[in-house]
């Protein structure tokens, strides 16, 4: 049962198998037709964002309110006692007394995992450094299944910052449970990390690494673009070298299949030209909408009585 298996929360996409993914996608789909309910009436979500967020924090909080629950929390470590030197462990040991579930974003890769060791309530990893962002990957899959009906048999390109981009780390793990052909498209400096590729190879995932997306663009069903994660670079000169290498424009769209779809977890900076936003192939804002049903499904499962 999903609820029992994920009693400690959702920290990594590696916790999932195909059955779990299909189950939570089904629950997300069911939430699409449900507007507001009282499923989580009396429950409290603690929303602890130590790093900036627009979509993840607001969609979790909106999802909680739409399920009849309440939200406490902070959206910057500046307003928490972390600023007085309190540790994450002590923060979690305190906040678990005030809530039924904790959703947390932090710049440290292991922060959510560490928090789960100190909490008796489920922890949801809402982005941990360059590590993972599993609930984004789940909403990405919900978006794809709503567009294509299935995940199997698709040609999917993941493009941009595959080294520091946490969404693509989680998404590639989940995709490894499906029969998709995956292309990792990045500058050499921002290739998928070896430890991530080792994991995907163990899972016998069918992927190729390339640098020029134009060579395969006409074969793709989906291109999932990502922002170059400026905040993760130690040397900003390295960022300057790669920041403008991929910019998806109108003339690229002309070389895509009729059913092609362009996704992006957002925020985007310059990597997608805004003059294609109105194209039916550009679905990154629709993708943000799926954050609500997916996160409603996750919260409802984790806080089930
Ligand atoms: N996709 C995503 O994580 O967006 P935010 O950083 O705005 O939460």
mmCIF file of C-alpha atoms and ligand atoms in Angstrom:
data_model
loop_
_atom_site.group_PDB
_atom_site.id
_atom_site.type_symbol
_atom_site.label_atom_id
_atom_site.label_comp_id
_atom_site.label_asym_id
_atom_site.label_seq_id
_atom_site.Cartn_x
_atom_site.Cartn_y
_atom_site.Cartn_z
ATOM 1 C CA UNK A 1 0.000 0.000 0.000
ATOM 2 C CA UNK A 2 1.316 3.443 -1.003
ATOM 3 C CA UNK A 3 0.404 5.069 2.335
ATOM 4 C CA UNK A 4 2.388 2.494 4.365
ATOM 5 C CA UNK A 5 5.334 2.325 1.963
ATOM 6 C CA UNK A 6 5.735 6.116 1.994
ATOM 7 C CA UNK A 7 5.080 6.591 5.724
ATOM 8 C CA UNK A 8 8.388 8.481 6.104
ATOM 9 C CA UNK A 9 7.477 10.661 3.130
ATOM 10 C CA UNK A 10 8.779 11.218 -0.389
ATOM 11 C CA UNK A 11 12.493 11.947 -0.386
ATOM 12 C CA UNK A 12 13.681 10.420 -3.657
ATOM 13 C CA UNK A 13 12.297 9.092 -6.925
ATOM 14 C CA UNK A 14 14.302 5.944 -6.100
ATOM 15 C CA UNK A 15 11.618 4.990 -3.548
ATOM 16 C CA UNK A 16 9.163 4.351 -6.390
ATOM 17 C CA UNK A 17 8.570 1.330 -8.593
ATOM 18 C CA UNK A 18 6.295 1.247 -11.624
ATOM 19 C CA UNK A 19 3.295 0.176 -9.565
ATOM 20 C CA UNK A 20 3.763 3.116 -7.153
ATOM 21 C CA UNK A 21 4.136 5.565 -10.044
ATOM 22 C CA UNK A 22 1.022 4.282 -11.785
ATOM 23 C CA UNK A 23 -0.936 4.355 -8.517
ATOM 24 C CA UNK A 24 -0.108 7.974 -7.678
ATOM 25 C CA UNK A 25 -0.666 9.065 -11.304
ATOM 26 C CA UNK A 26 -4.122 7.482 -11.131
ATOM 27 C CA UNK A 27 -4.799 9.362 -7.884
ATOM 28 C CA UNK A 28 -3.526 12.593 -9.491
ATOM 29 C CA UNK A 29 -5.847 12.049 -12.439
ATOM 30 C CA UNK A 30 -8.794 11.524 -10.066
ATOM 31 C CA UNK A 31 -7.955 14.831 -8.361
ATOM 32 C CA UNK A 32 -8.289 16.582 -11.737
ATOM 33 C CA UNK A 33 -12.054 16.260 -11.577
ATOM 34 C CA UNK A 34 -12.323 17.144 -7.878
ATOM 35 C CA UNK A 35 -12.287 20.855 -7.080
ATOM 36 C CA UNK A 36 -12.450 21.404 -3.319
ATOM 37 C CA UNK A 37 -13.052 18.828 -0.566
ATOM 38 C CA UNK A 38 -12.668 18.287 3.169
ATOM 39 C CA UNK A 39 -10.441 15.221 2.849
ATOM 40 C CA UNK A 40 -7.713 16.800 4.997
ATOM 41 C CA UNK A 41 -9.912 18.895 7.287
ATOM 42 C CA UNK A 42 -8.158 19.340 10.643
ATOM 43 C CA UNK A 43 -4.718 18.449 9.203
ATOM 44 C CA UNK A 44 -1.788 20.862 9.117
ATOM 45 C CA UNK A 45 0.976 20.992 6.513
ATOM 46 C CA UNK A 46 4.252 22.667 7.543
ATOM 47 C CA UNK A 47 5.769 24.370 4.518
ATOM 48 C CA UNK A 48 9.475 24.993 5.166
ATOM 49 C CA UNK A 49 11.198 26.678 2.238
ATOM 50 C CA UNK A 50 14.819 27.530 2.948
ATOM 51 C CA UNK A 51 15.284 28.335 -0.772
ATOM 52 C CA UNK A 52 13.134 30.462 -3.121
ATOM 53 C CA UNK A 53 10.136 28.920 -4.858
ATOM 54 C CA UNK A 54 7.024 30.058 -6.683
ATOM 55 C CA UNK A 55 5.386 26.933 -8.129
ATOM 56 C CA UNK A 56 6.294 24.231 -5.641
ATOM 57 C CA UNK A 57 5.467 26.118 -2.472
ATOM 58 C CA UNK A 58 2.307 27.767 -3.734
ATOM 59 C CA UNK A 59 0.956 24.619 -5.395
ATOM 60 C CA UNK A 60 1.545 22.538 -2.245
ATOM 61 C CA UNK A 61 -0.121 25.189 -0.123
ATOM 62 C CA UNK A 62 -2.999 25.624 -2.565
ATOM 63 C CA UNK A 63 -3.431 21.838 -2.757
ATOM 64 C CA UNK A 64 -3.599 21.630 1.032
ATOM 65 C CA UNK A 65 -6.213 24.382 1.276
ATOM 66 C CA UNK A 66 -8.228 22.797 -1.551
ATOM 67 C CA UNK A 67 -8.345 19.600 0.493
ATOM 68 C CA UNK A 68 -9.738 21.490 3.499
ATOM 69 C CA UNK A 69 -6.457 21.505 5.459
ATOM 70 C CA UNK A 70 -4.303 24.294 6.873
ATOM 71 C CA UNK A 71 -0.745 25.455 6.281
ATOM 72 C CA UNK A 72 1.933 26.899 8.570
ATOM 73 C CA UNK A 73 5.535 27.654 7.706
ATOM 74 C CA UNK A 74 8.069 30.053 6.302
ATOM 75 C CA UNK A 75 9.415 30.817 2.864
ATOM 76 C CA UNK A 76 12.877 32.026 3.787
ATOM 77 C CA UNK A 77 15.341 30.879 6.401
ATOM 78 C CA UNK A 78 15.779 34.567 7.322
ATOM 79 C CA UNK A 79 12.536 34.452 9.300
ATOM 80 C CA UNK A 80 13.224 31.169 11.125
ATOM 81 C CA UNK A 81 15.455 30.429 14.123
ATOM 82 C CA UNK A 82 17.966 28.915 11.694
ATOM 83 C CA UNK A 83 19.215 32.528 11.583
ATOM 84 C CA UNK A 84 20.047 32.250 15.310
ATOM 85 C CA UNK A 85 22.078 29.131 14.590
ATOM 86 C CA UNK A 86 19.454 26.423 15.137
ATOM 87 C CA UNK A 87 20.147 23.196 13.232
ATOM 88 C CA UNK A 88 17.837 21.623 10.644
ATOM 89 C CA UNK A 89 17.481 18.608 12.950
ATOM 90 C CA UNK A 90 16.223 20.748 15.850
ATOM 91 C CA UNK A 91 13.938 22.701 13.504
ATOM 92 C CA UNK A 92 12.363 19.455 12.284
ATOM 93 C CA UNK A 93 12.089 17.998 15.823
ATOM 94 C CA UNK A 94 10.149 21.141 16.731
ATOM 95 C CA UNK A 95 7.946 21.561 13.649
ATOM 96 C CA UNK A 96 6.815 17.919 13.679
ATOM 97 C CA UNK A 97 4.930 18.755 16.893
ATOM 98 C CA UNK A 98 2.949 21.399 15.051
ATOM 99 C CA UNK A 99 2.040 19.533 11.872
ATOM 100 C CA UNK A 100 0.927 16.287 10.215
ATOM 101 C CA UNK A 101 3.350 16.504 7.283
ATOM 102 C CA UNK A 102 6.359 18.656 6.396
ATOM 103 C CA UNK A 103 7.203 19.820 2.875
ATOM 104 C CA UNK A 104 10.735 21.147 2.709
ATOM 105 C CA UNK A 105 13.083 22.771 0.201
ATOM 106 C CA UNK A 106 16.742 23.273 1.020
ATOM 107 C CA UNK A 107 19.972 24.060 -0.810
ATOM 108 C CA UNK A 108 21.734 21.012 0.669
ATOM 109 C CA UNK A 109 21.396 17.813 -1.335
ATOM 110 C CA UNK A 110 20.880 15.569 1.706
ATOM 111 C CA UNK A 111 18.672 17.920 3.719
ATOM 112 C CA UNK A 112 15.314 16.199 3.131
ATOM 113 C CA UNK A 113 16.778 12.760 3.825
ATOM 114 C CA UNK A 114 18.337 14.021 7.019
ATOM 115 C CA UNK A 115 15.060 15.651 8.069
ATOM 116 C CA UNK A 116 13.235 12.349 7.585
ATOM 117 C CA UNK A 117 15.525 10.754 10.198
ATOM 118 C CA UNK A 118 14.331 13.247 12.826
ATOM 119 C CA UNK A 119 10.625 13.450 12.004
ATOM 120 C CA UNK A 120 7.719 11.245 13.018
ATOM 121 C CA UNK A 121 5.563 12.883 10.351
ATOM 122 C CA UNK A 122 6.120 12.391 6.591
ATOM 123 C CA UNK A 123 8.701 14.641 4.931
ATOM 124 C CA UNK A 124 8.214 15.714 1.313
ATOM 125 C CA UNK A 125 11.341 16.727 -0.546
ATOM 126 C CA UNK A 126 10.386 19.889 -2.451
ATOM 127 C CA UNK A 127 13.870 20.214 -3.933
ATOM 128 C CA UNK A 128 17.195 19.436 -2.276
ATOM 129 C CA UNK A 129 20.180 21.269 -3.762
ATOM 130 C CA UNK A 130 21.298 19.669 -7.017
ATOM 131 C CA UNK A 131 19.928 16.333 -5.863
ATOM 132 C CA UNK A 132 16.273 15.627 -6.499
ATOM 133 C CA UNK A 133 12.807 17.107 -6.836
ATOM 134 C CA UNK A 134 10.585 14.007 -6.900
ATOM 135 C CA UNK A 135 7.154 15.631 -6.757
ATOM 136 C CA UNK A 136 8.040 17.813 -9.759
ATOM 137 C CA UNK A 137 8.875 14.621 -11.663
ATOM 138 C CA UNK A 138 5.509 13.123 -10.688
ATOM 139 C CA UNK A 139 3.623 16.154 -11.948
ATOM 140 C CA UNK A 140 5.720 16.036 -15.125
ATOM 141 C CA UNK A 141 4.584 12.437 -15.672
ATOM 142 C CA UNK A 142 0.975 13.421 -15.025
ATOM 143 C CA UNK A 143 1.350 16.145 -17.668
ATOM 144 C CA UNK A 144 2.819 13.676 -20.178
ATOM 145 C CA UNK A 145 0.186 11.002 -19.569
ATOM 146 C CA UNK A 146 -2.599 13.572 -19.926
ATOM 147 C CA UNK A 147 -1.111 14.637 -23.291
ATOM 148 C CA UNK A 148 -0.061 11.247 -24.691
ATOM 149 C CA UNK A 149 -2.136 8.680 -22.778
ATOM 150 C CA UNK A 150 0.939 6.620 -21.908
ATOM 151 C CA UNK A 151 4.630 6.932 -21.080
ATOM 152 C CA UNK A 152 5.712 3.893 -23.058
ATOM 153 C CA UNK A 153 7.079 4.241 -26.574
ATOM 154 C CA UNK A 154 7.819 7.975 -26.373
ATOM 155 C CA UNK A 155 11.010 9.703 -27.561
ATOM 156 C CA UNK A 156 11.896 12.141 -24.810
ATOM 157 C CA UNK A 157 14.736 14.675 -24.726
ATOM 158 C CA UNK A 158 15.886 16.107 -21.388
ATOM 159 C CA UNK A 159 17.910 19.213 -22.202
ATOM 160 C CA UNK A 160 19.975 21.878 -20.484
ATOM 161 C CA UNK A 161 21.614 21.609 -17.087
ATOM 162 C CA UNK A 162 21.637 17.875 -16.431
ATOM 163 C CA UNK A 163 24.428 18.172 -13.866
ATOM 164 C CA UNK A 164 22.849 20.547 -11.356
ATOM 165 C CA UNK A 165 19.185 20.258 -12.417
ATOM 166 C CA UNK A 166 17.345 18.304 -9.730
ATOM 167 C CA UNK A 167 14.127 17.919 -11.722
ATOM 168 C CA UNK A 168 15.853 15.928 -14.468
ATOM 169 C CA UNK A 169 17.533 13.672 -11.907
ATOM 170 C CA UNK A 170 14.182 12.641 -10.446
ATOM 171 C CA UNK A 171 12.425 12.537 -13.826
ATOM 172 C CA UNK A 172 15.016 10.249 -15.415
ATOM 173 C CA UNK A 173 14.725 7.820 -12.484
ATOM 174 C CA UNK A 174 10.940 7.633 -12.885
ATOM 175 C CA UNK A 175 11.216 7.314 -16.676
ATOM 176 C CA UNK A 176 13.524 4.322 -16.218
ATOM 177 C CA UNK A 177 10.421 2.312 -15.259
ATOM 178 C CA UNK A 178 8.873 2.893 -18.690
ATOM 179 C CA UNK A 179 9.755 1.897 -22.225
ATOM 180 C CA UNK A 180 10.786 5.402 -23.328
ATOM 181 C CA UNK A 181 13.783 6.360 -25.494
ATOM 182 C CA UNK A 182 15.531 9.097 -23.561
ATOM 183 C CA UNK A 183 18.098 11.585 -24.887
ATOM 184 C CA UNK A 184 20.236 13.519 -22.422
ATOM 185 C CA UNK A 185 21.060 16.745 -24.272
ATOM 186 C CA UNK A 186 23.566 19.069 -22.623
ATOM 187 C CA UNK A 187 26.868 20.873 -23.039
ATOM 188 C CA UNK A 188 29.769 18.616 -22.056
ATOM 189 C CA UNK A 189 30.246 20.635 -18.853
ATOM 190 C CA UNK A 190 26.673 19.958 -17.721
ATOM 191 C CA UNK A 191 26.286 16.256 -18.539
ATOM 192 C CA UNK A 192 24.300 13.985 -16.250
ATOM 193 C CA UNK A 193 26.508 13.043 -13.306
ATOM 194 C CA UNK A 194 28.196 9.631 -13.371
ATOM 195 C CA UNK A 195 26.474 8.527 -10.169
ATOM 196 C CA UNK A 196 23.086 9.249 -11.755
ATOM 197 C CA UNK A 197 24.012 7.440 -14.968
ATOM 198 C CA UNK A 198 25.327 4.449 -12.985
ATOM 199 C CA UNK A 199 21.940 4.151 -11.334
ATOM 200 C CA UNK A 200 20.092 4.403 -14.647
ATOM 201 C CA UNK A 201 22.392 1.808 -16.207
ATOM 202 C CA UNK A 202 21.636 -0.589 -13.357
ATOM 203 C CA UNK A 203 17.978 -0.049 -14.198
ATOM 204 C CA UNK A 204 18.843 -0.822 -17.870
ATOM 205 C CA UNK A 205 17.428 2.481 -19.014
ATOM 206 C CA UNK A 206 17.576 3.158 -22.741
ATOM 207 C CA UNK A 207 19.342 6.540 -23.020
ATOM 208 C CA UNK A 208 21.818 8.375 -25.251
ATOM 209 C CA UNK A 209 23.890 11.468 -24.506
ATOM 210 C CA UNK A 210 24.132 14.172 -27.176
ATOM 211 C CA UNK A 211 25.040 17.862 -27.383
ATOM 212 C CA UNK A 212 23.142 19.048 -30.497
ATOM 213 C CA UNK A 213 19.372 18.765 -30.091
ATOM 214 C CA UNK A 214 18.739 19.778 -33.699
ATOM 215 C CA UNK A 215 20.007 16.382 -34.866
ATOM 216 C CA UNK A 216 17.112 14.553 -33.202
ATOM 217 C CA UNK A 217 14.468 17.258 -32.807
ATOM 218 C CA UNK A 218 12.230 15.903 -35.581
ATOM 219 C CA UNK A 219 12.089 12.479 -33.857
ATOM 220 C CA UNK A 220 11.103 13.759 -30.407
ATOM 221 C CA UNK A 221 7.636 13.544 -28.889
ATOM 222 C CA UNK A 222 8.707 15.582 -25.881
ATOM 223 C CA UNK A 223 11.503 18.019 -25.185
ATOM 224 C CA UNK A 224 11.889 18.799 -21.481
ATOM 225 C CA UNK A 225 14.018 21.918 -21.184
ATOM 226 C CA UNK A 226 15.714 23.124 -18.040
ATOM 227 C CA UNK A 227 17.289 26.319 -16.790
ATOM 228 C CA UNK A 228 21.041 26.504 -16.297
ATOM 229 C CA UNK A 229 21.215 26.533 -12.494
ATOM 230 C CA UNK A 230 23.299 29.653 -11.948
ATOM 231 C CA UNK A 231 23.006 29.405 -8.160
ATOM 232 C CA UNK A 232 24.844 26.031 -8.118
ATOM 233 C CA UNK A 233 27.983 27.212 -9.964
ATOM 234 C CA UNK A 234 31.034 27.794 -7.790
ATOM 235 C CA UNK A 235 32.755 29.694 -10.607
ATOM 236 C CA UNK A 236 30.451 32.217 -12.352
ATOM 237 C CA UNK A 237 32.824 32.359 -15.321
ATOM 238 C CA UNK A 238 31.849 28.733 -15.998
ATOM 239 C CA UNK A 239 28.183 29.763 -15.919
ATOM 240 C CA UNK A 240 28.824 32.584 -18.388
ATOM 241 C CA UNK A 241 30.329 30.058 -20.831
ATOM 242 C CA UNK A 242 27.235 27.843 -20.939
ATOM 243 C CA UNK A 243 24.284 30.092 -20.116
ATOM 244 C CA UNK A 244 23.152 30.894 -23.645
ATOM 245 C CA UNK A 245 24.092 27.673 -25.437
ATOM 246 C CA UNK A 246 20.526 26.418 -25.854
ATOM 247 C CA UNK A 247 17.711 28.744 -26.770
ATOM 248 C CA UNK A 248 14.585 27.123 -28.208
ATOM 249 C CA UNK A 249 12.978 29.420 -30.802
ATOM 250 C CA UNK A 250 10.163 29.590 -33.370
ATOM 251 C CA UNK A 251 12.304 28.056 -36.122
ATOM 252 C CA UNK A 252 12.956 25.024 -33.905
ATOM 253 C CA UNK A 253 9.215 24.462 -33.524
ATOM 254 C CA UNK A 254 8.883 24.204 -37.289
ATOM 255 C CA UNK A 255 11.098 21.093 -37.197
ATOM 256 C CA UNK A 256 8.987 19.167 -34.710
ATOM 257 C CA UNK A 257 6.285 16.516 -35.039
ATOM 258 C CA UNK A 258 2.673 17.650 -35.082
ATOM 259 C CA UNK A 259 2.085 16.132 -31.631
ATOM 260 C CA UNK A 260 5.421 17.398 -30.218
ATOM 261 C CA UNK A 261 5.214 18.965 -26.750
ATOM 262 C CA UNK A 262 7.706 21.299 -25.076
ATOM 263 C CA UNK A 263 7.894 21.070 -21.280
ATOM 264 C CA UNK A 264 9.909 23.023 -18.711
ATOM 265 C CA UNK A 265 9.662 22.827 -14.894
ATOM 266 C CA UNK A 266 10.138 26.643 -14.811
ATOM 267 C CA UNK A 267 11.336 29.198 -13.983
ATOM 268 C CA UNK A 268 12.736 29.818 -17.460
ATOM 269 C CA UNK A 269 15.217 32.577 -18.074
ATOM 270 C CA UNK A 270 16.248 32.833 -21.742
ATOM 271 C CA UNK A 271 16.262 29.173 -22.796
ATOM 272 C CA UNK A 272 12.804 29.301 -24.380
ATOM 273 C CA UNK A 273 11.934 32.269 -26.549
ATOM 274 C CA UNK A 274 8.687 33.817 -25.251
ATOM 275 C CA UNK A 275 7.263 34.161 -28.777
ATOM 276 C CA UNK A 276 6.374 30.463 -28.747
ATOM 277 C CA UNK A 277 4.408 30.598 -25.493
ATOM 278 C CA UNK A 278 1.076 30.665 -27.341
ATOM 279 C CA UNK A 279 1.863 27.571 -29.438
ATOM 280 C CA UNK A 280 -0.202 24.508 -28.533
ATOM 281 C CA UNK A 281 3.105 22.631 -28.478
ATOM 282 C CA UNK A 282 4.412 24.771 -25.605
ATOM 283 C CA UNK A 283 2.737 23.335 -22.514
ATOM 284 C CA UNK A 284 4.925 24.524 -19.648
ATOM 285 C CA UNK A 285 2.181 26.671 -18.127
ATOM 286 C CA UNK A 286 -0.311 23.825 -18.418
ATOM 287 C CA UNK A 287 2.365 21.743 -16.655
ATOM 288 C CA UNK A 288 2.245 24.148 -13.671
ATOM 289 C CA UNK A 289 -1.503 23.505 -13.428
ATOM 290 C CA UNK A 290 -0.884 19.762 -12.963
ATOM 291 C CA UNK A 291 1.083 20.615 -9.800
ATOM 292 C CA UNK A 292 -2.217 21.016 -7.980
ATOM 293 C CA UNK A 293 -3.879 17.626 -8.684
ATOM 294 C CA UNK A 294 -0.575 15.794 -8.279
ATOM 295 C CA UNK A 295 0.231 17.451 -4.972
ATOM 296 C CA UNK A 296 -3.340 17.001 -3.742
ATOM 297 C CA UNK A 297 -2.954 13.281 -4.450
ATOM 298 C CA UNK A 298 0.397 13.140 -2.631
ATOM 299 C CA UNK A 299 -0.850 15.041 0.437
ATOM 300 C CA UNK A 300 -4.037 12.984 0.616
ATOM 301 C CA UNK A 301 -2.070 9.722 0.513
ATOM 302 C CA UNK A 302 0.579 10.758 3.036
ATOM 303 C CA UNK A 303 -1.901 12.140 5.564
ATOM 304 C CA UNK A 304 -4.501 9.375 5.276
ATOM 305 C CA UNK A 305 -5.806 8.262 8.700
HETATM 306 N N1 LIG B 1 9.523 23.879 -10.769
HETATM 307 C C1 LIG B 1 9.884 24.471 -9.607
HETATM 308 O O1 LIG B 1 10.437 23.821 -8.704
HETATM 309 O O2 LIG B 1 9.590 25.783 -9.539
HETATM 310 P P1 LIG B 1 9.803 26.709 -8.248
HETATM 311 O O3 LIG B 1 11.298 26.815 -8.043
HETATM 312 O O4 LIG B 1 9.166 28.015 -8.587
HETATM 313 O O5 LIG B 1 9.162 26.017 -7.082
#
